[in-house]
Short mmCIF file of C-alpha atoms and ligand atoms in Angstrom, two decimals:
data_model
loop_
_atom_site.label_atom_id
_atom_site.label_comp_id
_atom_site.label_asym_id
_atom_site.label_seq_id
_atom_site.Cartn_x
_atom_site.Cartn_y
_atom_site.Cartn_z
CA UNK A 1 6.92 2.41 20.84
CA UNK A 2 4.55 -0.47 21.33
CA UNK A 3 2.84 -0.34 17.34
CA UNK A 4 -0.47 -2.01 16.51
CA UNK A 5 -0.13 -3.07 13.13
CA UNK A 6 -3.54 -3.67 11.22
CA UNK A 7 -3.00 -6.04 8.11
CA UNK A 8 0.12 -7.04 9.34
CA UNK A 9 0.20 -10.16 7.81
CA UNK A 10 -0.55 -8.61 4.33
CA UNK A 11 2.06 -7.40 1.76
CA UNK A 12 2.91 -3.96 2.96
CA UNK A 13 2.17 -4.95 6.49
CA UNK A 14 4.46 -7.18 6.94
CA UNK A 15 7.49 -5.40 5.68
CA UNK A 16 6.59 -2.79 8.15
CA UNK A 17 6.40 -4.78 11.17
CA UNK A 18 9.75 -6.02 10.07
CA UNK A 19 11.35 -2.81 10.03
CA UNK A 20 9.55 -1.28 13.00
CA UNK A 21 11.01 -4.18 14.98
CA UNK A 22 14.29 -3.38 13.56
CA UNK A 23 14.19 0.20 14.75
CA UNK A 24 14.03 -0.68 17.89
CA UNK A 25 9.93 -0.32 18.11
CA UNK A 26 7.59 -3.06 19.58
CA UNK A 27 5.26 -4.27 16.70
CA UNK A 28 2.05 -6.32 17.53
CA UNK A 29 0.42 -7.58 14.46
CA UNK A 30 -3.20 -7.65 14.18
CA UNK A 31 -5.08 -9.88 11.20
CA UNK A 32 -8.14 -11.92 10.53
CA UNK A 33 -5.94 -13.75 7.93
CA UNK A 34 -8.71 -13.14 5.38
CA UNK A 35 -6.14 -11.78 2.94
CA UNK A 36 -2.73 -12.54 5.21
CA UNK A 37 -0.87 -14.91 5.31
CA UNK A 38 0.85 -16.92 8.57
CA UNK A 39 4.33 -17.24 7.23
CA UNK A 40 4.56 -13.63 6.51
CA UNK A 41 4.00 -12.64 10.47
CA UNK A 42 7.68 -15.02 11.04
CA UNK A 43 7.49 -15.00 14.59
CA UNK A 44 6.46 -10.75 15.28
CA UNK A 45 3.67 -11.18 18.27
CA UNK A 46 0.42 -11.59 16.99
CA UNK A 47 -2.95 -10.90 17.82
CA UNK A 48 -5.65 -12.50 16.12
CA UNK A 49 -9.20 -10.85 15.00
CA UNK A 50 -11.24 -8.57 12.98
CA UNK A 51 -11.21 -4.70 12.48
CA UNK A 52 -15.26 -5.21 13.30
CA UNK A 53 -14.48 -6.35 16.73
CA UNK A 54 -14.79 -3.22 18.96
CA UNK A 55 -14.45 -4.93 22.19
CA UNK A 56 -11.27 -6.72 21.09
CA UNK A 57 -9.63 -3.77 19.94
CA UNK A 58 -10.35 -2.29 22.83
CA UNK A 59 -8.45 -5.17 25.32
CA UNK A 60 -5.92 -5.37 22.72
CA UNK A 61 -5.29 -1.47 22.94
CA UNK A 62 -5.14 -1.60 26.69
CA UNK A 63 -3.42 -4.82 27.47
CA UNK A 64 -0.49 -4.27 25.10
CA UNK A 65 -0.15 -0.72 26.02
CA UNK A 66 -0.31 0.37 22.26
CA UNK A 67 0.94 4.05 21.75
CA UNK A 68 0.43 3.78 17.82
CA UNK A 69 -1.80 2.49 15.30
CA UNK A 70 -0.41 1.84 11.84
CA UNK A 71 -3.50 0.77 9.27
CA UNK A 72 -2.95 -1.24 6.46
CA UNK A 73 -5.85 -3.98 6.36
CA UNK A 74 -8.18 -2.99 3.43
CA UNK A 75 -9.32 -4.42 0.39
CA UNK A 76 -7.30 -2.92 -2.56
CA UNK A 77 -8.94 -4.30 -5.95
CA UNK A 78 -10.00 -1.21 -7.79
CA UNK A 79 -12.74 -3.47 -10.45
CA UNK A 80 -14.01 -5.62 -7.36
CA UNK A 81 -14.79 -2.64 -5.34
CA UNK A 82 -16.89 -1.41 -8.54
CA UNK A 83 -18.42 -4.67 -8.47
CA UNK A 84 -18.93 -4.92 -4.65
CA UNK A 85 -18.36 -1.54 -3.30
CA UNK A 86 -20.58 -2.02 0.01
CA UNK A 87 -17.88 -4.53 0.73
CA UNK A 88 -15.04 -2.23 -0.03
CA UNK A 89 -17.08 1.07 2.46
CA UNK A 90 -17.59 -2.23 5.02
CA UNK A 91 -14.01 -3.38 5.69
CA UNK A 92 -12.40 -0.38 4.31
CA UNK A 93 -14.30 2.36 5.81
CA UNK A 94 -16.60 1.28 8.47
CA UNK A 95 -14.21 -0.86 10.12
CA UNK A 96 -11.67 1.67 10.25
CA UNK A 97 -14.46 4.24 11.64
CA UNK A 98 -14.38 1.40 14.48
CA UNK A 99 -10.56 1.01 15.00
CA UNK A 100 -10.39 4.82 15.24
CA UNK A 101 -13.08 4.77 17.97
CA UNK A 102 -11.71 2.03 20.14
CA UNK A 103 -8.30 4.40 19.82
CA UNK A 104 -10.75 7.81 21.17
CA UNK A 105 -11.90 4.99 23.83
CA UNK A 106 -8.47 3.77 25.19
CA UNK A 107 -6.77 7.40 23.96
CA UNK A 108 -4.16 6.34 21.52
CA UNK A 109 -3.70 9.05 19.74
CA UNK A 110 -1.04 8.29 16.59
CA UNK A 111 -2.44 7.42 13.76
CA UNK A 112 -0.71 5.84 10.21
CA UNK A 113 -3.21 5.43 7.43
CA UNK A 114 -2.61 3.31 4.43
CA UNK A 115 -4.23 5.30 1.39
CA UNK A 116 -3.27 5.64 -2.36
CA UNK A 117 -3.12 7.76 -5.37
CA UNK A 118 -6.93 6.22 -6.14
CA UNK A 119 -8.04 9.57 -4.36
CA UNK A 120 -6.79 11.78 -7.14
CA UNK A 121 -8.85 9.82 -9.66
CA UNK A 122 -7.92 11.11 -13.00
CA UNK A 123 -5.27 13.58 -12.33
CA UNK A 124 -5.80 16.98 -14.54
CA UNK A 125 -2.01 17.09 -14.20
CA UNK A 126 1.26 15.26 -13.58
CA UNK A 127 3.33 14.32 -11.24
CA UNK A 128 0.62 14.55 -8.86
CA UNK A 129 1.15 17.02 -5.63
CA UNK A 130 -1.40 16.50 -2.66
CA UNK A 131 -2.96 19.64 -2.98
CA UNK A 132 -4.39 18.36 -6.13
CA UNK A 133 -8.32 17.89 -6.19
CA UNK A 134 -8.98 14.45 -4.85
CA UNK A 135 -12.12 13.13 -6.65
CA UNK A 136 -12.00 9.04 -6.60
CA UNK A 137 -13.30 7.28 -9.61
CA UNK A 138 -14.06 4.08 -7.70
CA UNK A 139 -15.09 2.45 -4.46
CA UNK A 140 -11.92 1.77 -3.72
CA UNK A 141 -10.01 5.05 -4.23
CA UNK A 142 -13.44 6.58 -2.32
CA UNK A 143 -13.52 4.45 0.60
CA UNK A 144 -9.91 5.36 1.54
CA UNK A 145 -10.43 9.03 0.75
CA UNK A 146 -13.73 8.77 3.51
CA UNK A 147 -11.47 7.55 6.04
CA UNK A 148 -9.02 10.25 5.40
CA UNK A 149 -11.64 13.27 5.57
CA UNK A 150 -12.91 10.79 9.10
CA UNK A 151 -9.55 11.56 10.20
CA UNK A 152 -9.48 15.12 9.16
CA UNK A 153 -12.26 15.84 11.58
CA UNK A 154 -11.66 13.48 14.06
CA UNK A 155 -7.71 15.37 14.55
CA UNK A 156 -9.43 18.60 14.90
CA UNK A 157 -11.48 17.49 18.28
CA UNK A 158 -7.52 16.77 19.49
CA UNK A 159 -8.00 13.17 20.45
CA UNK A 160 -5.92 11.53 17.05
CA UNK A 161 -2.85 12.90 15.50
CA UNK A 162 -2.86 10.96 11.91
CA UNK A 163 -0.71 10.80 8.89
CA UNK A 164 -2.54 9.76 5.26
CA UNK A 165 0.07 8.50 3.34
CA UNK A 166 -0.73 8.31 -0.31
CA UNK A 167 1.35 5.44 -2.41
CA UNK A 168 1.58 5.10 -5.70
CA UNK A 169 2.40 1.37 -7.05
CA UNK A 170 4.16 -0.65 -3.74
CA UNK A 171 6.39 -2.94 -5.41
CA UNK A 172 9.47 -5.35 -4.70
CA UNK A 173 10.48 -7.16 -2.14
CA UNK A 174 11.79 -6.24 1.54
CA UNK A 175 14.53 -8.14 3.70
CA UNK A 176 16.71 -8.73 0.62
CA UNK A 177 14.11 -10.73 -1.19
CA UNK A 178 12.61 -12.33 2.09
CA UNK A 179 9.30 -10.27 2.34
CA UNK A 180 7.65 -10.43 -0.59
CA UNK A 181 4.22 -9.95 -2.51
CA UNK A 182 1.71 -13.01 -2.71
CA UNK A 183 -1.96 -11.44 -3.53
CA UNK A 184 -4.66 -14.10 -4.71
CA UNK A 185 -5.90 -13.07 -6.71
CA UNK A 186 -2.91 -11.08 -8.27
CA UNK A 187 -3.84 -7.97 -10.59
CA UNK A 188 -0.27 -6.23 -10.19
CA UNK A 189 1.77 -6.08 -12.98
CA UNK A 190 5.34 -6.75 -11.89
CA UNK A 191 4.22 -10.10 -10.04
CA UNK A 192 2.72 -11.15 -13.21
CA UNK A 193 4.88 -10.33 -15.47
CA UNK A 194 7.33 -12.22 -13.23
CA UNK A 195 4.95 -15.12 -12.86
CA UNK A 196 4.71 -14.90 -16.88
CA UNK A 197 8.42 -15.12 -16.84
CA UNK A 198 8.68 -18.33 -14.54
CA UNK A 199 6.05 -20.07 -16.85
CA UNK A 200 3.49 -20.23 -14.16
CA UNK A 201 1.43 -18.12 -16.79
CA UNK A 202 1.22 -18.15 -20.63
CA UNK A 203 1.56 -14.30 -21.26
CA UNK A 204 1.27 -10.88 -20.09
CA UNK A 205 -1.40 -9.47 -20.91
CA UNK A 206 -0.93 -5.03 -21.84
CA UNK A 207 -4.01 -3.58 -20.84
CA UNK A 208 -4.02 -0.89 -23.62
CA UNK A 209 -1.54 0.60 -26.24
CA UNK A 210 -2.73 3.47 -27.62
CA UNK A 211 -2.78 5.88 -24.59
CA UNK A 212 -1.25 9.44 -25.18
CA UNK A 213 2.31 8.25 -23.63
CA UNK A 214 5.67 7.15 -25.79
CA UNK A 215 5.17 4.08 -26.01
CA UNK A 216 1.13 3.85 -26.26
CA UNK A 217 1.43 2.09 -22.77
CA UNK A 218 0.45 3.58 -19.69
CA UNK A 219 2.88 5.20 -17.09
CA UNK A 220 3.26 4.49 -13.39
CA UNK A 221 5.18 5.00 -10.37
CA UNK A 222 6.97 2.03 -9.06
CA UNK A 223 7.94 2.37 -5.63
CA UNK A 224 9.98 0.00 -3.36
CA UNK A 225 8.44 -1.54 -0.29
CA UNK A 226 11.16 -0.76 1.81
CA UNK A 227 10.96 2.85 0.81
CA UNK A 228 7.71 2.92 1.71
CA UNK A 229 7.91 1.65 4.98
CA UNK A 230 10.95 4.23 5.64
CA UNK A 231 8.77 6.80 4.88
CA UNK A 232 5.95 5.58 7.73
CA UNK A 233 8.68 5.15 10.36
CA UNK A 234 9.58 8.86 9.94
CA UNK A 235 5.97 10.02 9.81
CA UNK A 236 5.10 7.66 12.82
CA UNK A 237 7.94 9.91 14.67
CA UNK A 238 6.93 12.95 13.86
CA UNK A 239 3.30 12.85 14.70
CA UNK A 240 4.15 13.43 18.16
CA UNK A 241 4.01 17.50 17.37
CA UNK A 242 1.53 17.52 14.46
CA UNK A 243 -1.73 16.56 13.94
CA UNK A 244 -2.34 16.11 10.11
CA UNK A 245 0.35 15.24 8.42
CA UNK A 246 -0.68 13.73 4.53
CA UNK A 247 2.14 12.99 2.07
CA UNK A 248 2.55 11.23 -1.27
CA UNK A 249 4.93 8.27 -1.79
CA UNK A 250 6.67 7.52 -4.76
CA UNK A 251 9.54 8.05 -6.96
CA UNK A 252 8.80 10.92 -8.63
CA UNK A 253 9.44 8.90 -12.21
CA UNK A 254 7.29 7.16 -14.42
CA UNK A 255 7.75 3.77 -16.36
CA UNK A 256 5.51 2.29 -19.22
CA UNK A 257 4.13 -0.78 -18.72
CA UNK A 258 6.54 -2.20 -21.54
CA UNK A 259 9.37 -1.00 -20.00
CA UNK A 260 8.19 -2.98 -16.65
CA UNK A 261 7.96 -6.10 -18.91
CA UNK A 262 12.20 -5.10 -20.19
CA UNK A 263 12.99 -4.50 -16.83
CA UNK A 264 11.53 -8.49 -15.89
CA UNK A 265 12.82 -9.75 -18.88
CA UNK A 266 15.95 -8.67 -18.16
CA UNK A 267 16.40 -9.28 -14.46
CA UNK A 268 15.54 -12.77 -15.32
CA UNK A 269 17.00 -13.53 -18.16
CA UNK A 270 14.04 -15.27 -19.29
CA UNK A 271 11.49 -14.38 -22.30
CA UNK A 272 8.06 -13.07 -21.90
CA UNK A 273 5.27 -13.76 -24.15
CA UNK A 274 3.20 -10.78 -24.13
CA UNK A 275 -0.56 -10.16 -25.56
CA UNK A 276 -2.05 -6.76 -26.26
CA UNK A 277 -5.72 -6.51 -25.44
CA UNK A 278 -7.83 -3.43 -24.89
CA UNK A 279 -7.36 -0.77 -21.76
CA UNK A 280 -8.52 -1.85 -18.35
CA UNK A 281 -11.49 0.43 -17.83
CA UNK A 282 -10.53 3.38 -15.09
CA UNK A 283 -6.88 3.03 -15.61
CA UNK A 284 -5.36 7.17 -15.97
CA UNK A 285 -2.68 7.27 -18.88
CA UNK A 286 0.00 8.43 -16.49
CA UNK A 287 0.08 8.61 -12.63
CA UNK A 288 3.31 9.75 -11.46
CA UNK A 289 4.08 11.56 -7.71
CA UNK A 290 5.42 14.34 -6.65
CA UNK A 291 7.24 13.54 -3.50
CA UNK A 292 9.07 16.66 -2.41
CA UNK A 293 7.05 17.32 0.49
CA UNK A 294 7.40 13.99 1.99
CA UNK A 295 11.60 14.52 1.06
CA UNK A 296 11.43 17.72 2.38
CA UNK A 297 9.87 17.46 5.49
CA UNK A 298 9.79 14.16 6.84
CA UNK A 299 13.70 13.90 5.78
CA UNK A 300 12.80 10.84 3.38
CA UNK A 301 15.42 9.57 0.98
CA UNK A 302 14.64 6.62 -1.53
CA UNK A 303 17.09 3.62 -1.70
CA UNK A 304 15.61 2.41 -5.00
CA UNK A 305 15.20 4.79 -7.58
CA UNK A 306 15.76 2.55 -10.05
CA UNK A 307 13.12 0.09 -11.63
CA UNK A 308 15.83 -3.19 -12.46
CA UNK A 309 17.04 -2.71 -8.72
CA UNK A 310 13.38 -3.21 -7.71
CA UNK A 311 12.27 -5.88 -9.80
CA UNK A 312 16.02 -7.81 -8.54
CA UNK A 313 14.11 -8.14 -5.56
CA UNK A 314 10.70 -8.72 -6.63
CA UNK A 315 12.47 -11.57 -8.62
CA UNK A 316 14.51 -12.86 -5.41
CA UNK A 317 11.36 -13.35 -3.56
CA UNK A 318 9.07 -14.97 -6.49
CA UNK A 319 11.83 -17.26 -7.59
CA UNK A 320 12.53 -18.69 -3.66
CA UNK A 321 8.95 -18.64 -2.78
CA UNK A 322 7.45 -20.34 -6.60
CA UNK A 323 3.79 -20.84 -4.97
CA UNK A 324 3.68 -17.68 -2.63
CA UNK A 325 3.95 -18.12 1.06
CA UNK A 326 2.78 -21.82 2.01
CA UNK A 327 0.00 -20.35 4.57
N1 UDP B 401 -1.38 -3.79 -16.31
C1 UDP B 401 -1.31 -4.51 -17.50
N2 UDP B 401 -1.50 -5.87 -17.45
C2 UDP B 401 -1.73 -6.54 -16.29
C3 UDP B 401 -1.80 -5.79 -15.08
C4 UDP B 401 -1.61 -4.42 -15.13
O1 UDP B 401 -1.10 -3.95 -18.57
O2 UDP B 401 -1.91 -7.76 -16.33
C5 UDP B 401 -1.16 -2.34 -16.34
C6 UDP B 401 -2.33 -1.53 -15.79
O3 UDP B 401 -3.28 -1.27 -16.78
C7 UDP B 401 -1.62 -0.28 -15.27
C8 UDP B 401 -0.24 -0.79 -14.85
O4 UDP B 401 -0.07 -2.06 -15.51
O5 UDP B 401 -1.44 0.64 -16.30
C9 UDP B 401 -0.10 -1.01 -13.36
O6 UDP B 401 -1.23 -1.76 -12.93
P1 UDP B 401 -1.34 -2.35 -11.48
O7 UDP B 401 -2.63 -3.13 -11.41
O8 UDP B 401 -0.08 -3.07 -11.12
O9 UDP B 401 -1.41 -1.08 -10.51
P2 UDP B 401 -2.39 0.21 -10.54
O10 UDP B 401 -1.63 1.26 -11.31
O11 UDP B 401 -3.69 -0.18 -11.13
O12 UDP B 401 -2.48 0.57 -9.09
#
């Protein structure tokens, strides 16, 4: 399948054009490079622009014969969409709105959306299942939840078959180590804590320790990169037959933000200097998934369960690439 891949020159992007192309699909990445980054496209075909630019989505549509549309370009910073959320309904929701209508204009119909666990807000309970009420305490978590009640309605005319899939904390490293995580700024805890670990910072910083959890810190669902993209190649193939198809990705089990820090310490052997300052306003005490319907009906199997096998990779790519990706 020839596969327009927004944002894929971004994080999770990028890993997916790499494993589309290994599948035997046709990726085509398309990024402004606002948030992307050159090095990370290594040597996929690309096209250049913005999500804003109807017209150009348009050509690009038609001219590369695109039969999918995988979405990943949004901004992701949960306290900068509180500070800018017009910004955040701008790029995150408008623009989609736009990409979708340049697909009802050249009739691609299949549809992958990038969306999160920010929907559920603060979950009444745990591990989350998508039935759950989906009331977004942020921008952020809101502006993705718009697109995915745009695409709701939009299926039901018949001219997009979509699939929302919801991820909980996108971690690690794909390729082995090769395709890796370079955010700037970075807010994500295993990238600092690794960064804190390489001495490129003075300490980790634990954003609360007294939440209702074992070990005060708060809980979250760590789940491999690879695993994620897995899970959007089997959706991708199934949306041929179904319309709607919305699924949560994770691993189904929860680690504290101190055992993240272990888990760095040891997969690096190195020490970790680590400061305890208040909670991070907005932050839910535990957010764990429940995954079974995505293992049940898209067939989807997780190669990293584990947390240290993760981090190994996260570590791989952070030790190789010290500065992030050059440009
Ligand atoms: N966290 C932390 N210190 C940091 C960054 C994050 O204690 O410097 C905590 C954060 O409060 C949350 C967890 O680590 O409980 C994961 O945060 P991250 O920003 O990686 O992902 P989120 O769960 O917000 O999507």
């Amino acid at each position: 399948m020839n596969v327009l891949v927004c944002g894929g020159a971004g994080y999770i992007g990028s890993n997916m054009t790499a494993i589309l192309a290994e599948n035997g699909h046709n990726p085509i990445v398309f990024d402004n490079f606002s948030k992307g980054h050159r090095d990370a496209v290594k040597g996929h075909e690309l096209a250049e622009g913005d999500l804003a630019d109807f017209d150009l989505l348009v050509k690009i549509l038609k001219d590369k014969k695109i039969e999918a549309v995988m979405h990943f370009a949004a901004f992701i910073e949960v306290g900068e969409s509180c500070a800018l959320p017009l910004e955040y309904y701008r790029n995150n929701f408008s623009n989609t709105r736009t990409l979708l209508a340049a697909m009802e204009k050249t009739e691609v119909r299949k549809f992958v959306f990038s969306s999160t666990a920010a929907v559920y807000g603060m979950p009444k309970t745990v591990p989350i299942t998508e039935d759950l009420e989906k009331e977004p305490i942020n921008p952020y978590g809101e502006s993705k939840w718009a697109v995915e009640r745009m695409c709701h309605f939009q299926s039901l005319t018949g001219r997009l078959n979509y699939a929302a899939l919801r991820y909980f904390n996108a971690c690690g490293a794909g390729g082995s180590g090769a395709i890796g995580e370079d955010h700037k700024p970075e807010s994500h805890l295993i990238p600092l804590v690794i960064a804190a670990a390489m001495g490129k910072r003075e300490d980790i910083k634990i954003f609360g320790t007294d939440y209702p959890t074992s070990d005060g810190t708060c809980i979250r669902d760590y789940i491999h990169i690879e695993d994620l993209c897995s899970a959007h190649l089997l959706a991708l193939e199934k949306l041929d037959n179904n319309p709607e198809l919305v699924y949560n990705l994770g691993n189904g089990k929860g680690y504290s933000v101190r055992q993240v820090i272990e888990t760095v310490k040891k997969v690096s052997g190195k020490n970790v200097k680590v400061t305890e300052v208040a909670r991070r306003p907005g932050d839910p005490p535990v957010l764990t998934a429940d995954a079974s319907k995505a293992i049940s009906q898209l067939g989807w199997k997780v190669k990293y369960p584990q947390l240290e096998k993760i981090v190994e990779t996260a570590w791989i790519w952070h030790s190789k690439n010290p500065q992030g990706y050059k440009k």
